[in-house]
Amino acid sequence: MGPILPLEAIIGVVRAYYVFATFFIVVLVTVPYLRRTLLAYGKATADRSPPKHFSLEQITVRKSWFWHFYALGLPWTCTLLFLYLKPESGFVTREAFDRSGSGRGQVGAGYVQPPIETVLALAMMVAQTGRRLYENFYVHVPSEATMHVAHYVHGLAYYFLTPIAVGIEGWRRAERSLGWTDLRFRHVCGIALFAYGWYEQHLAHVALADLRIPGKKKGTATSTTISTRNVYAQPKARWFKHVSSPHYFFEMVIYLSFCVLTGFENLTSALVFGYVVISLGIEADQSWRWYKAKFADEVPRNWKRFIPFVL
Ligand SMILES: NC(=O)c1ccc[n+]([C@@H]2O[C@H](COP(=O)([O-])OP(=O)(O)OC[C@H]3O[C@@H](n4cnc5c(N)ncnc54)[C@H](OP(=O)(O)O)[C@@H]3O)[C@@H](O)[C@H]2O)c1
């Protein structure tokens, strides 16, 4: 008996999703109606007046529902980590494990991500979804902004598929023993890059929350500032001095760290990274344009859209 689930088919489906999502988002940008309806969300839609007739634009949910993504992603990633460390459960059966020769062999074909990289990638994903869930409850000060329901469904799919993507190429190997001697220089670089991106993204989110309730995170907020919940301002803290959306930039850094961890050999992780670069690059561009239109006098000269000092 082979693996319970067809591993190569799962890898194919996950890769296809990211290739399709990347192309689809490029198509959305080039068609103004779709760009306005499906791509714009949050502050980009805040000033919209309700259309006179029913339109696709109206099928929205609250943007603050972002927390659902992480409420799905966190336990799902923990489950995958558990299943990975128990090879007889999940995608690989005990029989396949034994048949592969004292549990050392390979299930499926192609590149095999070593166990240490798979475990580290899943642990990093736990850290990311865990922090994002925490921020949604204890850091962000959400307005009544909305996102399109298609965006919401894609977000759920993303946090179901990405924890699979960052580790799936390690499931080809039935043997999953771990040891400190497996640690390589690229793993240390990947973890360091992830930790830096993780920390800076958190600080960017704190800076955005501070615009609405100054001192909320430090516990020095006053109740009179609650009325600023629906207000947008020009952020100026830390990396916001150089770039319009440092939190998007550091999201890209976080997914780059998964590629560094695996020496750019895990194609599935690389496709996730490609998708994040394109989709958040487009969102960062929209955000930059929005700030330019709203706060022309306050926007610094040479303020970049996405990558500090570069783009
Ligand atoms: N991996 C992916 O594909 C992916 C996709 C999307 C997002 N993300 C990540 O999720 C995180 C949040 O993304 P997002 O799109 O929600 O970011 P965002 O639109 O910048 O919003 C983040 C928070 O800051 C508030 N905010 C934004 N600009 C503000 C301003 N000028 N003044 C006051 N408050 C402001 C927002 O309020 P509102 O409630 O009014 O919006 C929201 O509470 C980001 O770090 C991003 O990287 C990842």
mmCIF file of N, CA and C in Angstrom, residues 66 113 120 173 238 241 272 276 290 307:
data_model
loop_
_atom_site.group_PDB
_atom_site.id
_atom_site.type_symbol
_atom_site.label_atom_id
_atom_site.label_comp_id
_atom_site.label_asym_id
_atom_site.label_seq_id
_atom_site.Cartn_x
_atom_site.Cartn_y
_atom_site.Cartn_z
ATOM 1 N N PHE A 66 -9.802 39.479 8.600
ATOM 2 C CA PHE A 66 -8.459 38.934 8.338
ATOM 3 C C PHE A 66 -8.084 37.908 9.419
ATOM 4 N N GLN A 113 13.209 17.788 0.465
ATOM 5 C CA GLN A 113 13.623 18.748 1.492
ATOM 6 C C GLN A 113 14.010 17.984 2.755
ATOM 7 N N LEU A 120 11.765 23.300 10.463
ATOM 8 C CA LEU A 120 12.008 24.728 10.675
ATOM 9 C C LEU A 120 10.991 25.572 9.893
ATOM 10 N N ARG A 173 10.186 12.234 1.788
ATOM 11 C CA ARG A 173 11.125 11.380 2.500
ATOM 12 C C ARG A 173 10.409 10.775 3.701
ATOM 13 N N ARG A 238 9.729 54.623 11.902
ATOM 14 C CA ARG A 238 10.674 53.616 11.406
ATOM 15 C C ARG A 238 10.728 53.550 9.868
ATOM 16 N N LYS A 241 9.327 55.952 7.029
ATOM 17 C CA LYS A 241 10.018 57.153 6.527
ATOM 18 C C LYS A 241 10.501 56.933 5.093
ATOM 19 N N VAL A 272 5.355 30.380 -3.871
ATOM 20 C CA VAL A 272 4.660 31.218 -2.876
ATOM 21 C C VAL A 272 5.349 32.584 -2.810
ATOM 22 N N VAL A 276 3.778 36.287 -3.533
ATOM 23 C CA VAL A 276 3.779 37.360 -2.522
ATOM 24 C C VAL A 276 4.426 38.628 -3.090
ATOM 25 N N TRP A 290 -2.431 56.017 -3.144
ATOM 26 C CA TRP A 290 -3.475 56.524 -2.251
ATOM 27 C C TRP A 290 -2.894 57.585 -1.308
ATOM 28 N N ILE A 307 10.000 48.607 -1.939
ATOM 29 C CA ILE A 307 11.326 48.192 -1.452
ATOM 30 C C ILE A 307 12.121 49.441 -1.070
#
